[in-house]
PDB file of C-alpha atoms in Angstrom:
ATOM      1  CA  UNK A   1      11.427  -2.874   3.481  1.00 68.00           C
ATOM      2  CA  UNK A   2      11.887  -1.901  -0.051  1.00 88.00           C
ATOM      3  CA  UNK A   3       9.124  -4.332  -1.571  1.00 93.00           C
ATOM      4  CA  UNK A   4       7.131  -2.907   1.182  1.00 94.00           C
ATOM      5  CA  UNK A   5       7.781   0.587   0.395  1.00 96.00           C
ATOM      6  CA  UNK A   6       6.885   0.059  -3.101  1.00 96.00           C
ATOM      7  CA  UNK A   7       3.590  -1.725  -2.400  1.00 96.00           C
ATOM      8  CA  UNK A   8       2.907   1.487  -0.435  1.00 97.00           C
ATOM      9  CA  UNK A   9       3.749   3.617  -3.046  1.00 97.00           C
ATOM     10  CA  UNK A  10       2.110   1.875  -5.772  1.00 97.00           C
ATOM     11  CA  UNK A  11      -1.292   1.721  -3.351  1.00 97.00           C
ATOM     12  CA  UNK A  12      -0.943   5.926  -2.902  1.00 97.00           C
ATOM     13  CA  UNK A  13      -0.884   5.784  -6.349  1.00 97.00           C
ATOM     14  CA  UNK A  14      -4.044   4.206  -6.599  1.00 97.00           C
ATOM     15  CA  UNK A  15      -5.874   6.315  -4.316  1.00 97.00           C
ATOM     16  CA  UNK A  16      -4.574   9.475  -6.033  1.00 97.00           C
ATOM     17  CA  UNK A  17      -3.070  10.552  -2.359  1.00 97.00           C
ATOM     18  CA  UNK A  18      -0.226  12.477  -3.106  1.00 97.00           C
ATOM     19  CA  UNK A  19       2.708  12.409  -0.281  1.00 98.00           C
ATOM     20  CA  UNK A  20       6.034  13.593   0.470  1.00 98.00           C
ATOM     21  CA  UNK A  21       8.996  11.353   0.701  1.00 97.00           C
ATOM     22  CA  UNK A  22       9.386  12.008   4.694  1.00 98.00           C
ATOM     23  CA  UNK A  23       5.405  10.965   5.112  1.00 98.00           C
ATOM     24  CA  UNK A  24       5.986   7.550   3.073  1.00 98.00           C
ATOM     25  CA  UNK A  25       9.132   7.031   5.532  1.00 97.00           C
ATOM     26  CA  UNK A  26       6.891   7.707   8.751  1.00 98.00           C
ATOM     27  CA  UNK A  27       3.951   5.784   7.630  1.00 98.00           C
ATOM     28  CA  UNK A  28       6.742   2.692   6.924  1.00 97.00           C
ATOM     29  CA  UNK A  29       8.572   3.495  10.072  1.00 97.00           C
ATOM     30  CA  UNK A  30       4.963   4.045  12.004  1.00 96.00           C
ATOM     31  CA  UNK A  31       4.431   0.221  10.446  1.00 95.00           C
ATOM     32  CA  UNK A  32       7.899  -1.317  11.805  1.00 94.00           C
ATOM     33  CA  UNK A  33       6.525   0.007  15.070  1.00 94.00           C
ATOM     34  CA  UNK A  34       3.879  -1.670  15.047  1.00 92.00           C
ATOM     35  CA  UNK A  35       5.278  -4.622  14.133  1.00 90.00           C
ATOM     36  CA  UNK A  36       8.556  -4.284  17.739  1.00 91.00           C
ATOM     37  CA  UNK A  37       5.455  -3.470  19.896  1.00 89.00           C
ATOM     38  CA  UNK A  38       3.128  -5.966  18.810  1.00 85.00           C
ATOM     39  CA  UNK A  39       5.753  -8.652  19.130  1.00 82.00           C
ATOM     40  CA  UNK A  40       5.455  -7.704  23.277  1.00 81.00           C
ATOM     41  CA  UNK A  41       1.686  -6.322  23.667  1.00 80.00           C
ATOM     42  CA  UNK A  42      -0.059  -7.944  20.779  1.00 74.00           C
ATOM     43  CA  UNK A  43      -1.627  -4.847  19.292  1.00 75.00           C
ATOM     44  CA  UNK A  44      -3.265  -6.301  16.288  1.00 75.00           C
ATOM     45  CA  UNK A  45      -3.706  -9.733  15.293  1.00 66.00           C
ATOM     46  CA  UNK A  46      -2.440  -9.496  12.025  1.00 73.00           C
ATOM     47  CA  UNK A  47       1.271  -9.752  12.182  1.00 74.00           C
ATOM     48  CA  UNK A  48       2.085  -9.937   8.865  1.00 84.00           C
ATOM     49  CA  UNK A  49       3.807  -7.238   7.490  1.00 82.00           C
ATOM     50  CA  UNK A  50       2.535  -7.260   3.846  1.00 86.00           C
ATOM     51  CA  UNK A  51      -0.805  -7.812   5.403  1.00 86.00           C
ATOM     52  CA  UNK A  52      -0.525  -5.288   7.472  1.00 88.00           C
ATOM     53  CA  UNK A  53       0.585  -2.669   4.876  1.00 92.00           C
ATOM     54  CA  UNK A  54      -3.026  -3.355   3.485  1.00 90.00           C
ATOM     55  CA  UNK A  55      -5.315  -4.207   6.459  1.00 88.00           C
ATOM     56  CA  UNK A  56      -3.743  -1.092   8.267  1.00 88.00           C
ATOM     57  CA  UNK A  57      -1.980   1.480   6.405  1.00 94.00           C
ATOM     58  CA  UNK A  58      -3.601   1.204   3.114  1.00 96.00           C
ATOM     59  CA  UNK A  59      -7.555   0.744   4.572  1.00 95.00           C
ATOM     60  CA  UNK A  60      -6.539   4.209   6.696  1.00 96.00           C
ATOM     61  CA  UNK A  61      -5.277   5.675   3.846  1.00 97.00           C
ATOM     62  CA  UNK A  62      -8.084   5.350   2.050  1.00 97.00           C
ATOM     63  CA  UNK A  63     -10.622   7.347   4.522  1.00 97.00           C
ATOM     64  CA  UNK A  64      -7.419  10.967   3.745  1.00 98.00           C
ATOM     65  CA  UNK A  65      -9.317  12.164   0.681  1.00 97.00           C
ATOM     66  CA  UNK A  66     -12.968  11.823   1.929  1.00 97.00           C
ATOM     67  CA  UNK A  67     -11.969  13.294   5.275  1.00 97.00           C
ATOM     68  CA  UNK A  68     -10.094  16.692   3.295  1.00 96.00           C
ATOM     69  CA  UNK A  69     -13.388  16.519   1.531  1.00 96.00           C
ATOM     70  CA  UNK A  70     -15.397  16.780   3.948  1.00 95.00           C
ATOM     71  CA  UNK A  71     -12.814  19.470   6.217  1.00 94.00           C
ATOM     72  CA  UNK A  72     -13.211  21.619   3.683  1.00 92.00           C
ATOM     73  CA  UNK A  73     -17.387  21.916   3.839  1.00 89.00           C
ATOM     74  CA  UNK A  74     -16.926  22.207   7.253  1.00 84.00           C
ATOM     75  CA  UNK A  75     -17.774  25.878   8.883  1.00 78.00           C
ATOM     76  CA  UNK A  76     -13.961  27.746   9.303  1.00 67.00           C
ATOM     77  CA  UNK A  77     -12.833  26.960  12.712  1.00 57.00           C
ATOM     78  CA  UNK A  78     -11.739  30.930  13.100  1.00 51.00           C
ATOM     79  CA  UNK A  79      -8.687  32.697  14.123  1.00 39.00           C
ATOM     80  CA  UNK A  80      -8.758  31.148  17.529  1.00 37.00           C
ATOM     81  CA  UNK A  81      -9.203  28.042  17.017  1.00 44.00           C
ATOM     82  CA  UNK A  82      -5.928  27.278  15.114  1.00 46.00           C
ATOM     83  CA  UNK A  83      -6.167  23.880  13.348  1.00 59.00           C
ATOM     84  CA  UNK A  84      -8.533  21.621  12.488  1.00 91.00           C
ATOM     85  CA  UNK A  85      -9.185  18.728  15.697  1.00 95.00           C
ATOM     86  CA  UNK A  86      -9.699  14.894  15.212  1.00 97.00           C
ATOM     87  CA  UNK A  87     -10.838  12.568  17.781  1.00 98.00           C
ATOM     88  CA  UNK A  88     -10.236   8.937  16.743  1.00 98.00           C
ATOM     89  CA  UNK A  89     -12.232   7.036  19.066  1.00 97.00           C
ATOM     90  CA  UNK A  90     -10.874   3.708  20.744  1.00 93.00           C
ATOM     91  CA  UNK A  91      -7.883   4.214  18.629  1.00 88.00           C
ATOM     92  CA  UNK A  92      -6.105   0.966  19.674  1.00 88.00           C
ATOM     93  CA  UNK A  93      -2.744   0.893  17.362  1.00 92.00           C
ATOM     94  CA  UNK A  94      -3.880   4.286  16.375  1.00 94.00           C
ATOM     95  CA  UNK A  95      -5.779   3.251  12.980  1.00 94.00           C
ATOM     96  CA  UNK A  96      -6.747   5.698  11.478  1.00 97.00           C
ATOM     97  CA  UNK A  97      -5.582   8.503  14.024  1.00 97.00           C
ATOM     98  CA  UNK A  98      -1.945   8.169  13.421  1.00 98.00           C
ATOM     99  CA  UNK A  99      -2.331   7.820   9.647  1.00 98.00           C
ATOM    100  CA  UNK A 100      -4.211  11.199   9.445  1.00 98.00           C
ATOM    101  CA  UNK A 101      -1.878  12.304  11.720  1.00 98.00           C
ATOM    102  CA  UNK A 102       0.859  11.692   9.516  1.00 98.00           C
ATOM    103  CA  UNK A 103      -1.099  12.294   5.985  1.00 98.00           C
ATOM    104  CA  UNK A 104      -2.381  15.796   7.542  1.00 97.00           C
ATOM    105  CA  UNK A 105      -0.200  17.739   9.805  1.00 97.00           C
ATOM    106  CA  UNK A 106      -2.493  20.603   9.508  1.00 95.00           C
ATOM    107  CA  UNK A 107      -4.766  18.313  11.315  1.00 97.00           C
ATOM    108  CA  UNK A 108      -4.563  17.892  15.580  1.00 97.00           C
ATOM    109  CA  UNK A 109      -5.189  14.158  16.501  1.00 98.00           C
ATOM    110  CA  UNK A 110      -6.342  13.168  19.726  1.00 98.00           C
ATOM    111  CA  UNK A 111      -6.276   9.471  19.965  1.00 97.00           C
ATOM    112  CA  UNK A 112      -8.341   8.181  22.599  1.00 97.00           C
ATOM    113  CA  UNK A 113      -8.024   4.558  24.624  1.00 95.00           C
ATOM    114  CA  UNK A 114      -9.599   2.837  27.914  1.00 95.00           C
ATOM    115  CA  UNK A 115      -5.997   0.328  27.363  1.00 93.00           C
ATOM    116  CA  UNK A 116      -2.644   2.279  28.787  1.00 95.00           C
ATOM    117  CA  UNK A 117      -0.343   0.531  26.577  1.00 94.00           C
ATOM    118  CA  UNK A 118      -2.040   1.337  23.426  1.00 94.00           C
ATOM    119  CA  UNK A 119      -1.963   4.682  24.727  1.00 96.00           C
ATOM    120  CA  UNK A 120       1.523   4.115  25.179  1.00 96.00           C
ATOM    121  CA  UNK A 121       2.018   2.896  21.852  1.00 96.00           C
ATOM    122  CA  UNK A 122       0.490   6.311  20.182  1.00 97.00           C
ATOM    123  CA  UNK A 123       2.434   8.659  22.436  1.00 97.00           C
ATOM    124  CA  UNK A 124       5.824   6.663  21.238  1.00 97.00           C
ATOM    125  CA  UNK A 125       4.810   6.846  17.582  1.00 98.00           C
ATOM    126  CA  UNK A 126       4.141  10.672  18.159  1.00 98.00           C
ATOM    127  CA  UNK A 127       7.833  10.891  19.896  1.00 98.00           C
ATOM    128  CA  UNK A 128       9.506   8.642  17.361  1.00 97.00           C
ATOM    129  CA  UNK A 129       7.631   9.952  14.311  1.00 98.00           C
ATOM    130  CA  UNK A 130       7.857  13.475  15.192  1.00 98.00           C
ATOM    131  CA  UNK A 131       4.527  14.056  15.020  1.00 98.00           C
ATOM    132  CA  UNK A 132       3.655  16.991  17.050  1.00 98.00           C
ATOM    133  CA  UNK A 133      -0.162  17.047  16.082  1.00 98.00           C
ATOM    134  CA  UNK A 134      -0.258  13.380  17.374  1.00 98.00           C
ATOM    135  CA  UNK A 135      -1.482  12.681  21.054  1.00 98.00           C
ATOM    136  CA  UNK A 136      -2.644  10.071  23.099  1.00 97.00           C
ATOM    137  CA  UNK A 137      -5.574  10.177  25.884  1.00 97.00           C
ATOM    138  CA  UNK A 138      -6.063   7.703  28.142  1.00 97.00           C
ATOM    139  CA  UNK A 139      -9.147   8.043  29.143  1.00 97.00           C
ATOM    140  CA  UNK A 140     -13.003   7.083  28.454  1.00 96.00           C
ATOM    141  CA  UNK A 141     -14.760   9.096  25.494  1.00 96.00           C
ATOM    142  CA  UNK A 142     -17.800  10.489  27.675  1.00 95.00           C
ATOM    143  CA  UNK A 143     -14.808  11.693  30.110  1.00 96.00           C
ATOM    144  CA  UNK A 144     -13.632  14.472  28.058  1.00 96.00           C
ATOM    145  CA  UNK A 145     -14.040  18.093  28.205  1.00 92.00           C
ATOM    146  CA  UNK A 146     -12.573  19.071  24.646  1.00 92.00           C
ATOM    147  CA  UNK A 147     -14.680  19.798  21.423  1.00 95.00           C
ATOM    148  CA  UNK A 148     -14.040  18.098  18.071  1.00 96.00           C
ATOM    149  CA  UNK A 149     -15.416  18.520  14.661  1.00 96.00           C
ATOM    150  CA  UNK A 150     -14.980  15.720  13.341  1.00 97.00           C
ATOM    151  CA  UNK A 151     -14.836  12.107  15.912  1.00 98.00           C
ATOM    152  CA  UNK A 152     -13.518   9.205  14.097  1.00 98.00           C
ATOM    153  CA  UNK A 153     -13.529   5.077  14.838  1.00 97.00           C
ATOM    154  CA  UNK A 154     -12.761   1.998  13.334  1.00 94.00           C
ATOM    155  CA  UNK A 155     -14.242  -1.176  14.768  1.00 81.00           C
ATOM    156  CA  UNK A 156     -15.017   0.473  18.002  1.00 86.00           C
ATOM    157  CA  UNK A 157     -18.539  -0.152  18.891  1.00 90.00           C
ATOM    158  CA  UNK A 158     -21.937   0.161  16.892  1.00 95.00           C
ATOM    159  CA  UNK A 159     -22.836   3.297  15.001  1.00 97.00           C
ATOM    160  CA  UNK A 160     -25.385   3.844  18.378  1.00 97.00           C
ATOM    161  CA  UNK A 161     -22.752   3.432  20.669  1.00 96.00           C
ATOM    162  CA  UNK A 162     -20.132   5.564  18.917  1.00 97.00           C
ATOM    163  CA  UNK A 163     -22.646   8.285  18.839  1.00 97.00           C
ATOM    164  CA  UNK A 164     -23.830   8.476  21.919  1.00 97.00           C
ATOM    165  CA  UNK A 165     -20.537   7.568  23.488  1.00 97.00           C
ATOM    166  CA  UNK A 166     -19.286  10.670  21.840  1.00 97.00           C
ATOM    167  CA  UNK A 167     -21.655  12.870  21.175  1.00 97.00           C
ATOM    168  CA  UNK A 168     -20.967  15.574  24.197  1.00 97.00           C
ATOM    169  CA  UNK A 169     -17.331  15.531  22.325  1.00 97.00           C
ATOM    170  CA  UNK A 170     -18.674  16.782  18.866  1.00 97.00           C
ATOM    171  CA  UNK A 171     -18.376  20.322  18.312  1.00 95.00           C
ATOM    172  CA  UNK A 172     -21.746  22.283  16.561  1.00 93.00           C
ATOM    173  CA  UNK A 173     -21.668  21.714  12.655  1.00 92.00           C
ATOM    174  CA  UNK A 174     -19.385  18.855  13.588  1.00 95.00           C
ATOM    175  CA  UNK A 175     -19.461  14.962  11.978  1.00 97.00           C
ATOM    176  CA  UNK A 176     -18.625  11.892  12.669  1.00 98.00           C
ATOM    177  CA  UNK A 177     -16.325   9.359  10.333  1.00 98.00           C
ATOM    178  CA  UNK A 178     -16.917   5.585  11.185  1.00 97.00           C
ATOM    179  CA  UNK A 179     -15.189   3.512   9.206  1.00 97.00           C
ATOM    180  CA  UNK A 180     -17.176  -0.202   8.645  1.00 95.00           C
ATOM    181  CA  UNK A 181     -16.609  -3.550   6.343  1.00 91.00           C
ATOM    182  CA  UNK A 182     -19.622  -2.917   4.750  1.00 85.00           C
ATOM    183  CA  UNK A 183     -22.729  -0.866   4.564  1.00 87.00           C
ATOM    184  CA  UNK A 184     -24.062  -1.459   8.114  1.00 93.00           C
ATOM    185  CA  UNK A 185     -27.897  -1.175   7.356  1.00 94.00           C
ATOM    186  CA  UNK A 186     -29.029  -2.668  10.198  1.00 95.00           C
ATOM    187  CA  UNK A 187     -26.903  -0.110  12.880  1.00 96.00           C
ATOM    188  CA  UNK A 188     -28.294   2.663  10.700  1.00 96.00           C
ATOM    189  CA  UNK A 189     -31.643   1.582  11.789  1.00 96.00           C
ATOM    190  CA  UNK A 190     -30.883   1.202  15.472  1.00 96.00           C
ATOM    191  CA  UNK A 191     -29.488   5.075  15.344  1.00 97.00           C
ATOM    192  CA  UNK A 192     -31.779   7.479  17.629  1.00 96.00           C
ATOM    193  CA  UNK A 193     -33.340  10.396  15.438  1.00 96.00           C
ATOM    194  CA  UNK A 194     -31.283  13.148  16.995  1.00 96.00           C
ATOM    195  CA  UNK A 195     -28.445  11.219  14.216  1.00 98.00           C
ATOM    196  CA  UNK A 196     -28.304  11.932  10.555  1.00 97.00           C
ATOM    197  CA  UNK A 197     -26.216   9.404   8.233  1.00 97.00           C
ATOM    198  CA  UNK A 198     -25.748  11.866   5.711  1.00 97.00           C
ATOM    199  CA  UNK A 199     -23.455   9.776   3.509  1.00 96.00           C
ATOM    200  CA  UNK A 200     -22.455   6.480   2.849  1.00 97.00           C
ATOM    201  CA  UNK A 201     -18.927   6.075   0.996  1.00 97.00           C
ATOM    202  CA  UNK A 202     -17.893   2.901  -0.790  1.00 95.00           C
ATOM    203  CA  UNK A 203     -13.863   2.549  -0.165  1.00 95.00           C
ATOM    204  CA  UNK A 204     -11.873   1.257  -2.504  1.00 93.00           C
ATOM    205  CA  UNK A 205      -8.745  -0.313  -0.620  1.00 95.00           C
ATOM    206  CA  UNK A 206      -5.849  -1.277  -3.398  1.00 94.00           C
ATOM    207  CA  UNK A 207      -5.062  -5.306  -2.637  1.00 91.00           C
ATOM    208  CA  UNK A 208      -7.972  -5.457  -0.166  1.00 89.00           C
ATOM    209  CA  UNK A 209     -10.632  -8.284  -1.837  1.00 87.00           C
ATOM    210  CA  UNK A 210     -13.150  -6.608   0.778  1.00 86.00           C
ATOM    211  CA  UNK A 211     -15.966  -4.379   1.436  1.00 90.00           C
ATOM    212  CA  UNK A 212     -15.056  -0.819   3.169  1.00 94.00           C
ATOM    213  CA  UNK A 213     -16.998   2.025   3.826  1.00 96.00           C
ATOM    214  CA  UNK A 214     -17.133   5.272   5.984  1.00 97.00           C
ATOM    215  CA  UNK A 215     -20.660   6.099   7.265  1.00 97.00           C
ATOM    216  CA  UNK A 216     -20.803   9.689   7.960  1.00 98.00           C
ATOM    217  CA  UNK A 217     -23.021  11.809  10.315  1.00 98.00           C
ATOM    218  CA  UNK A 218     -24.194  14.809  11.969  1.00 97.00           C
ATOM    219  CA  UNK A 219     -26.725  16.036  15.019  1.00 97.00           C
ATOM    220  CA  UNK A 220     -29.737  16.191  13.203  1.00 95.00           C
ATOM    221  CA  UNK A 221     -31.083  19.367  12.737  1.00 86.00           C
ATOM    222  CA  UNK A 222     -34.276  20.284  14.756  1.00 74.00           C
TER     223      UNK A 222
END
């Protein structure tokens, strides 16, 4: 745990993300989690944990700082609305819900799953994480009722179908986060016109030899 901890540390460091000690002991604890349940209900196939620390934590970690970026051009939410709301879509082992959920408690996280026991999984890292802006919905995306500005995924589905899977989910001014390998030119193309890719980000993920990016959108305007 300690050479993983300071891997961790030394990869926040790189990304300029500055954390408390308590958040670096949930995101580690949030990772030995994954690890017991995975063991049982095979999560994720990488099962490494050193691996993991990069391929999970660390490639979530890198999407904090564009996201705050991005919440803060955002129109205020108002008095009423309380906190900023995430919906990570198809959140599996919730990557990247749980991370934000962890990196940003200012931040409400919905994490959102057709699979029960990954559902599962997020409700028992919000219980043993004490994260009370962490949930878990089992349910299909076009089945909620809620509002979100900002919808994230991460290997879920094409840009076309996270968009239109989603899209009665996004709240007005809101934008979605989809996180991709590399610059997916060809799903651009195949978006309808009612989506705007308003910015492609290049991610740079410490130990991570491999292409990352976050393709974000809005409704187009009319």
């Amino acid at each position: 745990m300690r050479e993983l901890e300071l891997a961790l540390r030394n990869g926040l460091a790189e990304l300029a993300l500055a954390l408390e000690d308590k958040q670096v002991t949930q995101l580690l604890d949030y990772l030995a989690l994954i690890q017991k349940w995975t063991r049982v209900y095979n999560l994720t196939a990488v099962r490494d944990p050193a691996e993991m620390l990069t391929h999970h934590l660390l490639d979530s970690l890198a999407v904090i700082s564009p996201l705050r970026r991005q919440l803060a051009e955002l129109p205020a939410p108002g008095e009423a609305a309380g906190a900023s709301r995430l919906l990570d879509v198809g959140s599996g082992a919730g990557l990247p819900g749980v991370v934000i959920a962890i990196c940003c408690p200012e931040i409400m996280v919905d994490c959102v799953d057709t699979v029960a026991k990954k559902v599962a999984f997020v409700r028992q890292a919000a219980a043993t994480l004490k994260l009370p802006n962490l949930y878990g919905l089992h349910a299909r995306v076009e089945s909620l009722t809620g509002t979100y500005p900002v919808i994230s995924s991460r290997a879920f589905a094409s840009l076309a179908d996270f968009t239109r899977l989603s899209l009665a989910a996004l709240a007005p001014h809101g934008i979605w986060l989809a996180m991709k390998a590399k610059n997916p030119a060809d799903e651009i193309v195949d978006l309808p016109a009612q989506v705007q890719v308003f910015h492609v980000e290049q991610l740079l993920v410490p130990g991570l030899d491999a292409e990352r990016c976050i393709v974000w959108m809005r409704v187009a305007a009319v």
